[in-house]
Amino acid sequence: MNQLHAMYSLIRRELWEHKSLWIAPAVTAALFLVASVWGFISLVSNPTAVEQFNQHVLPQMTGDRAFDVAHGMTRASAFTIYAVMVVVLFFYALDCLYSERRDRSILFWRSLPVSDTLTVLSKLLVVLLVAPVIVLLVGLALEVLGLLLAPILVMGTDMSFGDYLQPLAALSALFGMLGDMWLLGLWFLPYFGWLFLVSAWARKAAFLWAVLPPLGVALVEWVALSSREFLKMIGHHISLPFQNAQQQDFGFRTGDLNVEASAAEITGLAGFAEPAFWIGLAVGVAFIAAAVAIRRYRGETA
């Protein structure tokens, strides 16, 4: 129980010290909401567009069709928020162990009865588990605001919704995305592990130490062997989970009105059956173990 309480406290510390973990996805969702509201206002302010929408679009947006459209669009917006989160996590993983030596806060944390292993694992859990949950919560907030604002925006107009609003489809999409995000976190573990290793080891210019060694390996391979297998291996490992992704396009074109919805439906993500998954997982665990060892035995300042 003490270990669980310590882990909970450490995760709270990470969210408190690295506010970009929740600010960045929240800002992204806010931009989505503003763009959606602006587009909706443009639609309802045009009587011809409203009439075309009611006559030609809504009849096709019923039953399973409406569910599929709402499901796909929700997943697309959630995945975009997650893509922004991945960028934030890149800099978080690169900075979280380096900054505590730079500002000497490591001296305070080492005075507490918390092991280096637990500290590094708390940061890893933020990347693998907590960040996807933050994306889920932000996505839920975005959907709730959308459902609340939509009836207000059409007040005083002749626009009707039919089956266009699908809260169950949104919930299904978001919770399905949560599993996908956890799986992708494990797929990307070797890259996050490398960033943790650099963050624990680098005395300065952590970003350059994270980027230049892989580029150096690729450059030496290209000069010495005239090949690019290293870069191809990295690119293949990153793209492999998405090879089964399907693109679903939902579109309606009626006269002067052009209403389209295009959503990337991520289905069938490659996972546990792929040897590359387990190889990458082993490499990521090795990097994390090395980061723990470096934090434990090296000096307390950058």
PDB file of N, CA and C in Angstrom, residues 2 19 46 72 76 86 90 98 105 110 131 164 166 173-174 203 207 223 228 233 235 251 272 292-293 298:
ATOM      1  N   ASN A   2       1.979   1.211   0.769  1.00  0.00           N
ATOM      2  CA  ASN A   2       2.873   2.364   0.804  1.00  0.00           C
ATOM      3  C   ASN A   2       3.462   2.649  -0.564  1.00  0.00           C
ATOM      4  N   LYS A  19       2.856  20.822 -16.543  1.00  0.00           N
ATOM      5  CA  LYS A  19       1.462  21.164 -16.825  1.00  0.00           C
ATOM      6  C   LYS A  19       1.113  21.037 -18.310  1.00  0.00           C
ATOM      7  N   ASN A  46     -27.138  30.137 -42.992  1.00  0.00           N
ATOM      8  CA  ASN A  46     -27.487  30.093 -44.410  1.00  0.00           C
ATOM      9  C   ASN A  46     -28.767  29.274 -44.570  1.00  0.00           C
ATOM     10  N   GLY A  72     -16.518   7.428 -36.260  1.00  0.00           N
ATOM     11  CA  GLY A  72     -15.292   7.718 -36.997  1.00  0.00           C
ATOM     12  C   GLY A  72     -14.770   9.121 -36.757  1.00  0.00           C
ATOM     13  N   ALA A  76     -11.242  10.265 -34.987  1.00  0.00           N
ATOM     14  CA  ALA A  76     -10.302  11.126 -35.703  1.00  0.00           C
ATOM     15  C   ALA A  76      -9.876  12.307 -34.845  1.00  0.00           C
ATOM     16  N   VAL A  86       1.630  13.046 -28.072  1.00  0.00           N
ATOM     17  CA  VAL A  86       2.879  12.331 -28.332  1.00  0.00           C
ATOM     18  C   VAL A  86       4.046  13.311 -28.449  1.00  0.00           C
ATOM     19  N   PHE A  90       7.282  13.446 -25.996  1.00  0.00           N
ATOM     20  CA  PHE A  90       8.677  13.414 -26.461  1.00  0.00           C
ATOM     21  C   PHE A  90       9.534  14.347 -25.613  1.00  0.00           C
ATOM     22  N   TYR A  98      16.431  14.910 -16.697  1.00  0.00           N
ATOM     23  CA  TYR A  98      17.495  15.902 -16.878  1.00  0.00           C
ATOM     24  C   TYR A  98      17.234  17.163 -16.056  1.00  0.00           C
ATOM     25  N   SER A 105      16.664  19.842  -7.901  1.00  0.00           N
ATOM     26  CA  SER A 105      15.544  19.335  -7.104  1.00  0.00           C
ATOM     27  C   SER A 105      15.724  17.865  -6.757  1.00  0.00           C
ATOM     28  N   ARG A 110      15.680  12.866  -3.361  1.00  0.00           N
ATOM     29  CA  ARG A 110      16.474  11.767  -2.821  1.00  0.00           C
ATOM     30  C   ARG A 110      16.477  11.762  -1.293  1.00  0.00           C
ATOM     31  N   ALA A 131      -1.138   9.606 -19.686  1.00  0.00           N
ATOM     32  CA  ALA A 131      -1.349  10.492 -20.838  1.00  0.00           C
ATOM     33  C   ALA A 131      -2.544  10.061 -21.687  1.00  0.00           C
ATOM     34  N   TYR A 164     -28.341  12.574 -35.950  1.00  0.00           N
ATOM     35  CA  TYR A 164     -26.988  13.092 -36.133  1.00  0.00           C
ATOM     36  C   TYR A 164     -26.193  13.057 -34.826  1.00  0.00           C
ATOM     37  N   GLN A 166     -24.926  11.378 -31.649  1.00  0.00           N
ATOM     38  CA  GLN A 166     -24.747   9.989 -31.247  1.00  0.00           C
ATOM     39  C   GLN A 166     -23.791   9.907 -30.055  1.00  0.00           C
ATOM     40  N   ALA A 173     -16.197   5.211 -29.299  1.00  0.00           N
ATOM     41  CA  ALA A 173     -14.975   5.585 -30.000  1.00  0.00           C
ATOM     42  C   ALA A 173     -13.869   5.975 -29.027  1.00  0.00           C
ATOM     43  N   LEU A 174     -14.205   6.763 -28.016  1.00  0.00           N
ATOM     44  CA  LEU A 174     -13.191   7.257 -27.086  1.00  0.00           C
ATOM     45  C   LEU A 174     -12.602   6.131 -26.251  1.00  0.00           C
ATOM     46  N   ARG A 203      24.551  15.614 -19.691  1.00  0.00           N
ATOM     47  CA  ARG A 203      24.915  16.711 -18.795  1.00  0.00           C
ATOM     48  C   ARG A 203      24.443  18.055 -19.351  1.00  0.00           C
ATOM     49  N   PHE A 207      18.548  17.361 -26.005  1.00  0.00           N
ATOM     50  CA  PHE A 207      17.882  17.152 -27.301  1.00  0.00           C
ATOM     51  C   PHE A 207      18.884  16.694 -28.355  1.00  0.00           C
ATOM     52  N   VAL A 223      27.463   6.192 -45.507  1.00  0.00           N
ATOM     53  CA  VAL A 223      28.784   6.462 -46.078  1.00  0.00           C
ATOM     54  C   VAL A 223      29.567   5.175 -46.275  1.00  0.00           C
ATOM     55  N   ARG A 228      20.541   2.278 -46.122  1.00  0.00           N
ATOM     56  CA  ARG A 228      19.754   3.032 -45.158  1.00  0.00           C
ATOM     57  C   ARG A 228      18.889   2.100 -44.322  1.00  0.00           C
ATOM     58  N   MET A 233      14.525   0.519 -40.689  1.00  0.00           N
ATOM     59  CA  MET A 233      14.071  -0.286 -39.555  1.00  0.00           C
ATOM     60  C   MET A 233      13.244   0.558 -38.602  1.00  0.00           C
ATOM     61  N   GLY A 235      11.676   3.433 -39.300  1.00  0.00           N
ATOM     62  CA  GLY A 235      10.436   3.814 -39.970  1.00  0.00           C
ATOM     63  C   GLY A 235       9.442   2.669 -40.040  1.00  0.00           C
ATOM     64  N   GLY A 251     -19.362  11.222 -47.060  1.00  0.00           N
ATOM     65  CA  GLY A 251     -19.568  12.496 -47.727  1.00  0.00           C
ATOM     66  C   GLY A 251     -20.957  12.620 -48.324  1.00  0.00           C
ATOM     67  N   PHE A 272       0.325  -7.685 -30.244  1.00  0.00           N
ATOM     68  CA  PHE A 272       1.068  -8.716 -29.541  1.00  0.00           C
ATOM     69  C   PHE A 272       1.541  -9.856 -30.438  1.00  0.00           C
ATOM     70  N   VAL A 292      17.420   3.895 -15.000  1.00  0.00           N
ATOM     71  CA  VAL A 292      17.342   3.738 -13.543  1.00  0.00           C
ATOM     72  C   VAL A 292      18.741   3.618 -12.953  1.00  0.00           C
ATOM     73  N   ALA A 293      19.593   2.806 -13.585  1.00  0.00           N
ATOM     74  CA  ALA A 293      20.954   2.605 -13.073  1.00  0.00           C
ATOM     75  C   ALA A 293      21.755   3.898 -13.119  1.00  0.00           C
ATOM     76  N   ARG A 298      25.005   7.900 -10.765  1.00  0.00           N
ATOM     77  CA  ARG A 298      25.737   9.073 -11.222  1.00  0.00           C
ATOM     78  C   ARG A 298      25.604  10.229 -10.231  1.00  0.00           C
TER      79      ARG A 298
END
